[in-house]
Short mmCIF file of C-alpha atoms in Angstrom, two decimals:
data_model
loop_
_atom_site.label_atom_id
_atom_site.label_comp_id
_atom_site.label_asym_id
_atom_site.label_seq_id
_atom_site.Cartn_x
_atom_site.Cartn_y
_atom_site.Cartn_z
CA MET A 1 59.33 -80.93 90.44
CA GLY A 2 57.46 -83.24 88.11
CA GLY A 3 54.51 -80.80 87.87
CA THR A 4 56.85 -77.96 87.11
CA LEU A 5 58.62 -79.97 84.33
CA LEU A 6 55.32 -80.90 82.68
CA GLY A 7 53.49 -77.60 83.34
CA GLY A 8 56.55 -75.55 82.09
CA PHE A 9 56.90 -77.66 78.96
CA LEU A 10 53.15 -77.54 78.06
CA GLY A 11 53.06 -73.80 78.84
CA ALA A 12 55.92 -73.20 76.46
CA ILE A 13 54.23 -75.30 73.73
CA LEU A 14 50.97 -73.40 74.12
CA ALA A 15 53.06 -70.24 73.80
CA ARG A 16 54.26 -71.56 70.45
CA ILE A 17 57.92 -71.79 71.55
CA PRO A 18 59.70 -74.57 69.50
CA VAL A 19 59.86 -77.91 71.10
CA GLY A 20 63.61 -77.94 71.73
CA PHE A 21 63.56 -74.60 73.53
CA ALA A 22 60.36 -75.65 75.42
CA LEU A 23 62.14 -78.72 76.70
CA ALA A 24 65.28 -76.79 77.71
CA ALA A 25 63.32 -73.96 79.43
CA ALA A 26 61.14 -76.38 81.54
CA SER A 27 64.28 -78.32 82.60
CA LEU A 28 66.15 -75.21 83.66
CA LEU A 29 63.13 -74.02 85.62
CA GLY A 30 62.73 -77.30 87.43
CA LEU A 31 66.46 -77.49 88.29
CA LEU A 32 66.40 -73.92 89.54
CA LEU A 33 63.46 -74.24 91.73
CA PHE A 34 63.73 -77.69 93.12
CA THR A 35 67.42 -78.61 93.34
CA ASN A 36 70.65 -77.19 94.73
CA LEU A 37 72.64 -78.19 91.55
CA PRO A 38 74.55 -75.48 89.75
CA LEU A 39 72.88 -74.55 86.42
CA ASN A 40 76.15 -75.00 84.57
CA ILE A 41 75.53 -78.74 84.78
CA ALA A 42 72.73 -78.13 82.09
CA PRO A 43 75.10 -77.55 79.13
CA GLN A 44 77.17 -80.54 80.29
CA ARG A 45 74.12 -82.83 80.14
CA ILE A 46 73.06 -81.31 76.75
CA VAL A 47 76.48 -82.00 75.21
CA ALA A 48 76.64 -85.48 76.83
CA GLY A 49 73.33 -86.40 75.37
CA ILE A 50 74.48 -86.03 71.72
CA THR A 51 77.99 -87.26 71.92
CA PRO A 52 77.60 -91.12 71.88
CA PHE A 53 79.32 -92.43 68.84
CA PRO A 54 76.25 -94.42 67.35
CA LEU A 55 74.38 -91.08 67.08
CA LEU A 56 76.88 -90.28 64.21
CA ALA A 57 74.76 -92.68 62.07
CA ILE A 58 71.92 -90.20 62.02
CA PRO A 59 73.45 -87.32 60.07
CA LEU A 60 75.16 -89.87 57.74
CA PHE A 61 71.98 -91.69 56.93
CA ILE A 62 70.18 -88.38 56.38
CA LEU A 63 72.95 -87.37 53.99
CA THR A 64 72.60 -90.61 52.17
CA GLY A 65 68.92 -90.00 51.61
CA ALA A 66 69.54 -86.51 50.40
CA LEU A 67 72.34 -87.66 47.96
CA MET A 68 70.05 -90.40 46.64
CA ASN A 69 67.27 -88.01 46.11
CA TYR A 70 69.28 -85.38 44.31
CA GLY A 71 70.85 -88.13 42.38
CA GLY A 72 67.76 -89.11 40.57
CA ILE A 73 66.57 -92.04 42.64
CA SER A 74 63.05 -90.78 43.39
CA GLN A 75 61.70 -91.13 39.86
CA ARG A 76 63.39 -94.51 39.44
CA LEU A 77 61.68 -95.79 42.58
CA LEU A 78 58.38 -94.40 41.43
CA ASP A 79 58.78 -96.19 38.09
CA LEU A 80 59.47 -99.48 39.80
CA ALA A 81 56.59 -99.22 42.22
CA GLU A 82 54.28 -98.29 39.36
CA SER A 83 55.40 -101.29 37.41
CA ILE A 84 54.27 -103.43 40.26
CA VAL A 85 51.04 -101.97 41.36
CA GLY A 86 50.10 -99.47 38.71
CA ARG A 87 47.32 -101.60 37.09
CA LEU A 88 45.56 -102.28 40.51
CA ARG A 89 42.56 -100.40 41.56
CA GLY A 90 43.72 -96.98 42.60
CA GLY A 91 47.12 -97.57 40.92
CA LEU A 92 48.56 -94.25 41.54
CA ALA A 93 47.57 -94.36 45.30
CA GLN A 94 49.11 -97.86 45.45
CA THR A 95 52.29 -96.60 43.80
CA ASN A 96 52.41 -93.90 46.53
CA VAL A 97 52.30 -96.67 49.33
CA LEU A 98 54.92 -98.85 47.62
CA SER A 99 57.28 -95.99 46.87
CA SER A 100 57.38 -95.18 50.55
CA LEU A 101 58.58 -98.72 51.23
CA PHE A 102 61.31 -98.33 48.72
CA PHE A 103 62.32 -94.71 49.70
CA GLY A 104 62.00 -95.42 53.51
CA GLY A 105 64.88 -97.86 53.10
CA LEU A 106 67.07 -95.03 51.97
CA SER A 107 66.18 -91.89 53.85
CA GLY A 108 65.40 -93.00 57.49
CA SER A 109 63.18 -90.04 57.80
CA ALA A 110 59.41 -89.75 57.36
CA VAL A 111 59.52 -86.07 56.77
CA ALA A 112 62.06 -86.55 53.99
CA ASP A 113 59.84 -89.21 52.53
CA VAL A 114 56.86 -86.89 52.29
CA SER A 115 58.95 -83.94 51.16
CA SER A 116 60.61 -85.86 48.34
CA LEU A 117 57.86 -88.19 47.06
CA GLY A 118 54.90 -85.94 48.10
CA ARG A 119 55.96 -83.12 45.85
CA ILE A 120 55.84 -85.53 42.84
CA LEU A 121 52.94 -87.80 43.77
CA ILE A 122 50.35 -85.41 45.31
CA PRO A 123 50.26 -83.04 42.19
CA ALA A 124 50.17 -86.15 39.94
CA MET A 125 47.22 -87.60 41.93
CA ARG A 126 45.35 -84.41 41.79
CA GLU A 127 45.77 -84.23 38.01
CA ARG A 128 44.29 -87.76 37.80
CA ASP A 129 41.12 -86.76 39.60
CA TYR A 130 42.14 -87.90 43.12
CA ARG A 131 40.74 -85.72 45.79
CA ALA A 132 43.40 -83.50 47.35
CA ALA A 133 42.64 -84.73 50.84
CA TYR A 134 42.99 -88.29 49.82
CA ALA A 135 46.29 -87.63 48.13
CA ALA A 136 47.63 -85.92 51.20
CA VAL A 137 46.39 -88.57 53.51
CA VAL A 138 47.82 -91.53 51.52
CA THR A 139 51.26 -89.76 51.27
CA ALA A 140 51.31 -88.97 54.99
CA VAL A 141 50.17 -92.35 56.19
CA SER A 142 52.40 -94.32 54.00
CA ALA A 143 55.31 -92.38 55.43
CA ILE A 144 54.81 -94.14 58.75
CA ILE A 145 56.65 -97.08 57.08
CA THR A 146 59.94 -95.06 57.10
CA PRO A 147 60.56 -95.03 60.92
CA ILE A 148 59.98 -98.84 61.09
CA LEU A 149 62.46 -99.64 58.28
CA PRO A 150 66.29 -99.60 58.52
CA PRO A 151 68.03 -97.08 58.60
CA SER A 152 65.35 -95.51 60.74
CA ILE A 153 66.61 -92.61 62.84
CA THR A 154 64.06 -93.34 65.57
CA LEU A 155 65.30 -96.93 65.90
CA ILE A 156 68.98 -95.68 66.13
CA LEU A 157 68.09 -93.33 68.77
CA TYR A 158 66.10 -95.95 70.82
CA GLY A 159 69.08 -98.32 70.47
CA VAL A 160 71.46 -95.64 71.85
CA VAL A 161 69.09 -94.72 74.79
CA THR A 162 68.37 -98.28 75.87
CA GLY A 163 71.69 -99.99 74.87
CA THR A 164 69.70 -102.36 72.59
CA SER A 165 71.43 -103.78 69.49
CA ILE A 166 70.67 -101.44 66.66
CA GLY A 167 71.24 -104.26 64.27
CA GLN A 168 68.49 -106.40 65.87
CA LEU A 169 66.12 -103.33 65.89
CA PHE A 170 66.76 -102.91 62.11
CA PHE A 171 65.82 -106.51 61.34
CA ALA A 172 62.94 -106.29 63.77
CA GLY A 173 61.34 -103.63 61.68
CA LEU A 174 61.33 -105.54 58.36
CA LEU A 175 58.26 -107.77 58.83
CA PRO A 176 56.21 -105.06 60.51
CA ALA A 177 56.87 -102.80 57.56
CA VAL A 178 55.83 -105.38 54.99
CA LEU A 179 52.70 -106.06 56.98
CA PHE A 180 51.92 -102.41 57.16
CA VAL A 181 52.25 -102.07 53.39
CA VAL A 182 49.85 -104.92 52.72
CA MET A 183 47.36 -103.42 55.00
CA LEU A 184 47.65 -99.99 53.35
CA THR A 185 47.34 -101.49 49.92
CA LEU A 186 44.07 -103.29 50.91
CA THR A 187 42.80 -100.03 52.41
CA VAL A 188 43.46 -98.04 49.25
CA HIS A 189 41.73 -100.86 47.23
CA PHE A 190 38.50 -100.53 49.25
CA THR A 191 38.43 -96.86 49.71
CA VAL A 192 39.75 -95.19 46.49
CA ASN A 193 36.43 -95.29 44.63
CA ARG A 194 34.36 -94.25 47.55
CA ILE A 195 36.35 -91.39 48.96
CA GLY A 196 39.45 -91.18 46.82
CA LEU A 197 38.35 -89.94 43.39
CA GLU A 198 36.51 -86.78 42.41
CA THR A 199 34.89 -88.71 39.67
CA PRO A 200 34.42 -92.47 40.58
CA ARG A 201 35.63 -93.96 37.32
CA ASP A 202 37.87 -97.06 37.57
CA GLY A 203 39.81 -95.83 34.57
CA HIS A 204 41.03 -92.85 36.51
CA ALA A 205 41.98 -94.91 39.38
CA ARG A 206 44.28 -96.93 37.08
CA THR A 207 45.77 -94.01 35.17
CA PRO A 208 49.59 -94.20 35.06
CA LEU A 209 51.75 -91.61 36.84
CA THR A 210 53.02 -90.35 33.43
CA ASP A 211 51.43 -90.24 30.04
CA ARG A 212 53.75 -92.98 28.67
CA VAL A 213 53.16 -96.70 28.99
CA ILE A 214 53.74 -98.10 32.45
CA PRO A 215 57.24 -99.30 32.57
CA LYS A 216 57.70 -103.03 32.56
CA PHE A 217 58.85 -104.56 35.78
CA PHE A 218 62.33 -105.84 34.84
CA PRO A 219 63.50 -102.79 33.11
CA ALA A 220 62.25 -100.60 35.92
CA LEU A 221 63.91 -102.95 38.44
CA LEU A 222 67.25 -102.80 36.64
CA LYS A 223 67.21 -99.08 36.75
CA ALA A 224 66.29 -99.00 40.39
CA LEU A 225 68.46 -101.91 41.49
CA PRO A 226 71.56 -99.81 42.40
CA ALA A 227 69.57 -97.80 44.88
CA LEU A 228 67.65 -100.76 46.21
CA MET A 229 70.95 -102.53 46.94
CA LEU A 230 71.79 -99.98 49.63
CA PRO A 231 69.51 -101.32 52.32
CA VAL A 232 70.77 -104.81 51.54
CA ILE A 233 74.32 -103.77 51.86
CA ILE A 234 73.57 -102.14 55.29
CA LEU A 235 71.66 -105.22 56.61
CA VAL A 236 74.12 -107.81 55.25
CA GLY A 237 77.09 -105.85 56.48
CA ILE A 238 75.71 -105.49 60.02
CA ARG A 239 74.55 -109.12 60.18
CA GLY A 240 77.78 -110.39 58.78
CA GLY A 241 79.82 -108.28 61.39
CA TYR A 242 81.65 -106.44 58.59
CA PHE A 243 80.72 -103.07 60.11
CA THR A 244 78.76 -101.40 62.86
CA PRO A 245 75.56 -99.37 62.18
CA THR A 246 77.65 -96.21 62.33
CA GLU A 247 80.11 -97.57 59.94
CA ALA A 248 77.35 -98.77 57.69
CA ALA A 249 76.13 -95.23 57.64
CA ALA A 250 79.51 -93.96 56.41
CA MET A 251 79.56 -96.77 53.86
CA SER A 252 76.15 -95.74 52.64
CA VAL A 253 77.31 -92.20 52.00
CA VAL A 254 80.11 -93.44 49.80
CA TYR A 255 77.85 -95.86 48.04
CA SER A 256 75.32 -93.10 47.36
CA LEU A 257 78.09 -90.83 45.83
CA ILE A 258 79.30 -93.75 43.66
CA VAL A 259 75.73 -94.37 42.47
CA GLY A 260 74.94 -90.80 41.81
CA PHE A 261 78.20 -89.96 40.03
CA LEU A 262 78.94 -93.21 38.11
CA VAL A 263 75.74 -95.09 37.72
CA TYR A 264 72.92 -92.56 37.42
CA ARG A 265 75.33 -89.69 36.48
CA GLU A 266 72.86 -87.06 37.72
CA LEU A 267 74.91 -86.03 40.79
CA ASN A 268 77.27 -82.99 40.63
CA ILE A 269 78.99 -80.58 42.93
CA LYS A 270 76.07 -78.23 42.93
CA LEU A 271 73.65 -80.93 43.92
CA ILE A 272 76.04 -82.17 46.55
CA VAL A 273 76.19 -78.71 48.13
CA LYS A 274 72.27 -78.73 48.11
CA ALA A 275 72.23 -82.12 49.76
CA LEU A 276 74.70 -80.94 52.47
CA LYS A 277 72.53 -77.92 53.06
CA SER A 278 69.32 -79.91 53.47
CA THR A 279 71.16 -82.39 55.72
CA VAL A 280 72.58 -79.67 58.04
CA GLN A 281 69.22 -78.08 58.42
CA LEU A 282 67.34 -81.36 59.36
CA VAL A 283 70.25 -82.61 61.50
CA GLY A 284 70.33 -79.22 63.33
CA LEU A 285 66.71 -79.53 64.11
CA ILE A 286 66.96 -83.15 65.25
CA MET A 287 69.99 -82.54 67.41
CA LEU A 288 68.47 -79.50 69.16
CA VAL A 289 65.45 -81.47 70.07
CA MET A 290 67.50 -84.50 71.12
CA SER A 291 69.92 -82.43 73.27
CA ALA A 292 67.02 -80.62 75.08
CA ALA A 293 65.20 -83.77 75.59
CA GLN A 294 68.26 -85.46 77.16
CA LEU A 295 68.40 -82.57 79.63
CA TYR A 296 64.71 -82.93 80.36
CA SER A 297 65.02 -86.67 80.81
CA TRP A 298 67.99 -86.27 83.05
CA ALA A 299 65.92 -83.69 85.19
CA LEU A 300 63.19 -86.29 85.53
CA THR A 301 65.51 -89.16 86.34
CA SER A 302 67.44 -87.16 88.98
CA GLU A 303 64.21 -86.72 90.93
CA ARG A 304 63.34 -90.48 90.41
CA ILE A 305 60.14 -89.45 88.70
CA PRO A 306 60.24 -92.25 86.08
CA GLN A 307 60.64 -94.90 88.82
CA ALA A 308 57.74 -93.41 90.75
CA ILE A 309 55.55 -93.42 87.58
CA ALA A 310 56.59 -97.03 86.71
CA GLN A 311 55.83 -98.18 90.30
CA SER A 312 52.45 -96.53 90.13
CA MET A 313 51.59 -98.36 86.92
CA LEU A 314 52.75 -101.64 88.30
CA ASP A 315 50.72 -101.14 91.49
CA LEU A 316 47.72 -100.44 89.24
CA THR A 317 48.23 -103.71 87.25
CA SER A 318 50.92 -106.26 86.58
CA ASN A 319 48.98 -107.89 83.69
CA PRO A 320 51.25 -107.42 80.58
CA ILE A 321 48.18 -107.13 78.24
CA VAL A 322 46.65 -104.28 80.19
CA LEU A 323 50.12 -102.64 80.75
CA LEU A 324 50.79 -102.72 77.07
CA LEU A 325 47.47 -101.17 76.34
CA LEU A 326 48.13 -98.35 78.83
CA ILE A 327 51.49 -97.85 77.32
CA ASN A 328 50.00 -97.62 73.77
CA LEU A 329 47.41 -95.11 74.97
CA LEU A 330 50.06 -92.86 76.66
CA LEU A 331 52.32 -93.08 73.54
CA LEU A 332 49.40 -92.27 71.21
CA PHE A 333 48.44 -89.19 73.37
CA VAL A 334 52.05 -87.97 73.77
CA GLY A 335 52.73 -88.47 70.02
CA MET A 336 49.89 -85.98 69.16
CA PHE A 337 51.67 -83.16 70.88
CA ILE A 338 55.55 -83.95 71.02
CA GLU A 339 57.98 -84.55 68.33
CA ALA A 340 58.83 -88.26 68.04
CA ASN A 341 62.61 -88.16 68.97
CA ALA A 342 61.88 -85.95 72.04
CA ALA A 343 59.06 -88.12 73.23
CA LEU A 344 61.25 -91.20 72.83
CA ILE A 345 64.05 -89.84 74.94
CA ILE A 346 61.63 -88.59 77.63
CA LEU A 347 59.48 -91.72 77.81
CA VAL A 348 61.86 -94.65 77.43
CA PRO A 349 63.37 -94.19 80.81
CA ILE A 350 59.86 -94.53 82.30
CA LEU A 351 58.61 -97.36 80.07
CA LEU A 352 61.54 -99.63 79.88
CA PRO A 353 61.62 -100.62 83.57
CA ILE A 354 57.90 -101.37 83.46
CA THR A 355 58.07 -103.57 80.55
CA LEU A 356 61.16 -105.38 81.69
CA GLU A 357 59.33 -106.20 84.90
CA VAL A 358 56.49 -107.95 83.08
CA GLY A 359 58.96 -109.70 80.51
CA VAL A 360 58.60 -107.67 77.34
CA ASP A 361 61.63 -107.90 75.10
CA PRO A 362 63.32 -104.51 74.61
CA VAL A 363 63.42 -105.02 70.83
CA HIS A 364 59.75 -105.65 70.83
CA LEU A 365 59.17 -102.51 73.00
CA GLY A 366 61.26 -100.65 70.56
CA ILE A 367 59.08 -101.49 67.51
CA ILE A 368 55.92 -100.71 69.63
CA ILE A 369 57.23 -97.20 70.61
CA VAL A 370 58.43 -96.42 67.07
CA VAL A 371 55.06 -97.37 65.50
CA ASN A 372 53.18 -95.37 68.14
CA LEU A 373 55.23 -92.34 67.58
CA GLY A 374 54.91 -92.84 63.90
CA ILE A 375 51.16 -92.62 64.33
CA GLY A 376 51.81 -89.31 65.97
CA LEU A 377 53.11 -88.03 62.65
CA VAL A 378 49.64 -88.13 61.17
CA THR A 379 47.44 -87.20 64.20
CA PRO A 380 46.68 -83.49 64.75
CA PRO A 381 47.48 -81.11 66.29
CA VAL A 382 51.17 -81.66 65.44
CA GLY A 383 51.12 -84.43 62.84
CA LEU A 384 54.29 -83.36 60.97
CA THR A 385 53.90 -85.65 57.88
CA LEU A 386 50.09 -84.90 57.64
CA LEU A 387 50.93 -81.15 57.97
CA LEU A 388 53.58 -81.23 55.27
CA ALA A 389 51.44 -83.31 52.94
CA SER A 390 48.49 -80.93 53.46
CA GLU A 391 50.61 -77.98 52.62
CA ILE A 392 51.77 -79.65 49.40
CA ALA A 393 48.12 -80.36 48.55
CA GLU A 394 47.28 -76.77 49.35
CA LEU A 395 44.83 -77.80 52.19
CA ASN A 396 44.36 -76.98 55.84
CA ILE A 397 45.21 -80.02 57.98
CA LEU A 398 41.73 -79.99 59.34
CA GLN A 399 40.36 -80.64 55.86
CA THR A 400 42.14 -83.96 55.78
CA VAL A 401 40.81 -85.41 59.06
CA LYS A 402 37.63 -86.97 57.64
CA THR A 403 39.59 -88.73 54.92
CA LEU A 404 42.22 -89.91 57.55
CA LEU A 405 39.67 -91.88 59.65
CA PRO A 406 39.40 -95.12 57.70
CA PHE A 407 43.18 -95.18 57.52
CA LEU A 408 43.64 -94.39 61.21
CA GLY A 409 41.40 -97.40 62.05
CA VAL A 410 43.58 -99.66 59.95
CA ILE A 411 46.77 -98.15 61.65
CA LEU A 412 45.24 -98.94 65.09
CA VAL A 413 44.65 -102.55 64.05
CA PHE A 414 48.25 -102.71 62.93
CA LEU A 415 49.51 -101.34 66.23
CA LEU A 416 47.52 -103.93 68.10
CA LEU A 417 48.89 -106.80 65.94
CA ILE A 418 52.47 -105.48 66.54
CA THR A 419 51.87 -105.16 70.27
CA TYR A 420 50.18 -108.41 71.03
CA ILE A 421 51.99 -110.76 68.47
CA PRO A 422 55.63 -110.32 69.41
CA ALA A 423 56.70 -112.81 66.84
CA ILE A 424 55.99 -110.25 64.01
CA SER A 425 58.91 -108.13 65.37
CA LEU A 426 61.08 -110.81 67.08
CA TRP A 427 60.98 -113.81 64.63
CA LEU A 428 63.55 -112.41 62.11
CA PRO A 429 66.05 -111.15 64.73
CA GLY A 430 65.63 -114.40 66.58
CA VAL A 431 66.48 -116.44 63.48
CA LEU A 432 69.50 -114.30 62.44
CA PHE A 433 70.97 -113.42 65.71
#
C-alpha cells in the first residue's frame, strides 16, 4: 500500500493535479485496493482532520494579517525598518530583510509576506539599480522568517498534530528568527555590491526607499508601535495564561480592527471586505491541503507504514547526530516538491517516534521541521515564495537560481545550527515555562 500511496501522489503531481486533490486521490486509491474499509470513511477522516479547536487560530491570524495590511501597516513597517538599517551597505535590501521580521510577526504566512512587501520592495529595488533576480531572492529568502515567528501557521499546525504546547513553540521560534535575520543581514552586506547591483556604486546601495529623507528612528517607531504591539500582546497573553493561542487569534482580529479604524484610520468597510475575501481564498487553499493530507496520513498510519519506516531508520543508526542529519535531508527533499503544511501532516507521524526514541525534544523537532519546510519555500521546482517573488520581478524562477546559491549556503548553515544546538530553540521556552 505504501508504494501505491507514494506512486499515486507523485503521478498526480506530475500530471499537474493540485496537491490537495493529489493527496486525496492517492489515499482513496490505496484504501480501495488494499483495505476492506468502506470508502465513506474518507470524508469522515477529512472532516475530522480540520475540526480541532486550535486550528481556528489559523484563519483568525490570517485575517489579522490581511486587516493590518489593508489598514496601512506595510508602509509604516517599511519606514521603521529603513530608519534602522537604511544607511547600511545595501540599505534597501537590508530593509527588505528587517521588514520581513516585523511583518512576519503579524501575518503568520510567508506567502502573505512576499505578496504584501514584495509588491512594494521589489519594484523599489529595481528602480535603485538592484538586479531583478537579487531583489526577488532577498524577498523570498527573508520570508522564511515568517514560519518561524509567532503566530506561525505551520507552528500552530505542528502543535495540533503532535499535541505540543503552541505557546512553547511560539517562544521557541523567537531566537532562531533573530539569528536568521542577523545571518541574512551579513549575507546582504557581503553580496550586494558583487551580485546585487547593476552598477556597483555604494551610493545606490544606500539609496532610501523613497525620495524623501530617511525617517528618524523614534518617529518611525511611534507610527509603527501600535502594529508592533500585536505580537507582544499575543505572547504576553499566552505566557500569562490570559488566553489560549486560539483566543489570542480572536483578540488579534479585534485589536487589528481597533488599530485600523481608530489609530491609523485607513480601514473602512470596503477594505474589510477585501481582507475577508483574501482570507477566505487563502484559508480555503490551506484547509483543502490539510484535510487531504490528514486522510493521506491516516491511510499511511492504518497500515503502520510510519512505524515501519521509523524502525528501519532506527535499525540503520541510533546515533542522534546521524538521525537528525537524515531527517534534515528527507525534509529538504520533500520540501522541494510538497506544500509545507501537507508535508508536515504526512511526515510528523513518521518522524516524531524516531526522535522521541533518541531523546529529541518535540519543541526542538518542531523548529527543525518548520525551518526545513521554510527552506522548501525557496527551492525549485515548487518554491512558492521564490516563484511569487520571481513573478513580481517579472522573471522566470530559473533566472533566480544562480543568485540564490550564496543565500542557500547561509540558510543551510543556519539549519545546522538550529539542529545541533538545541538551546537556540529551547532556552527561551525553558526559562519562561
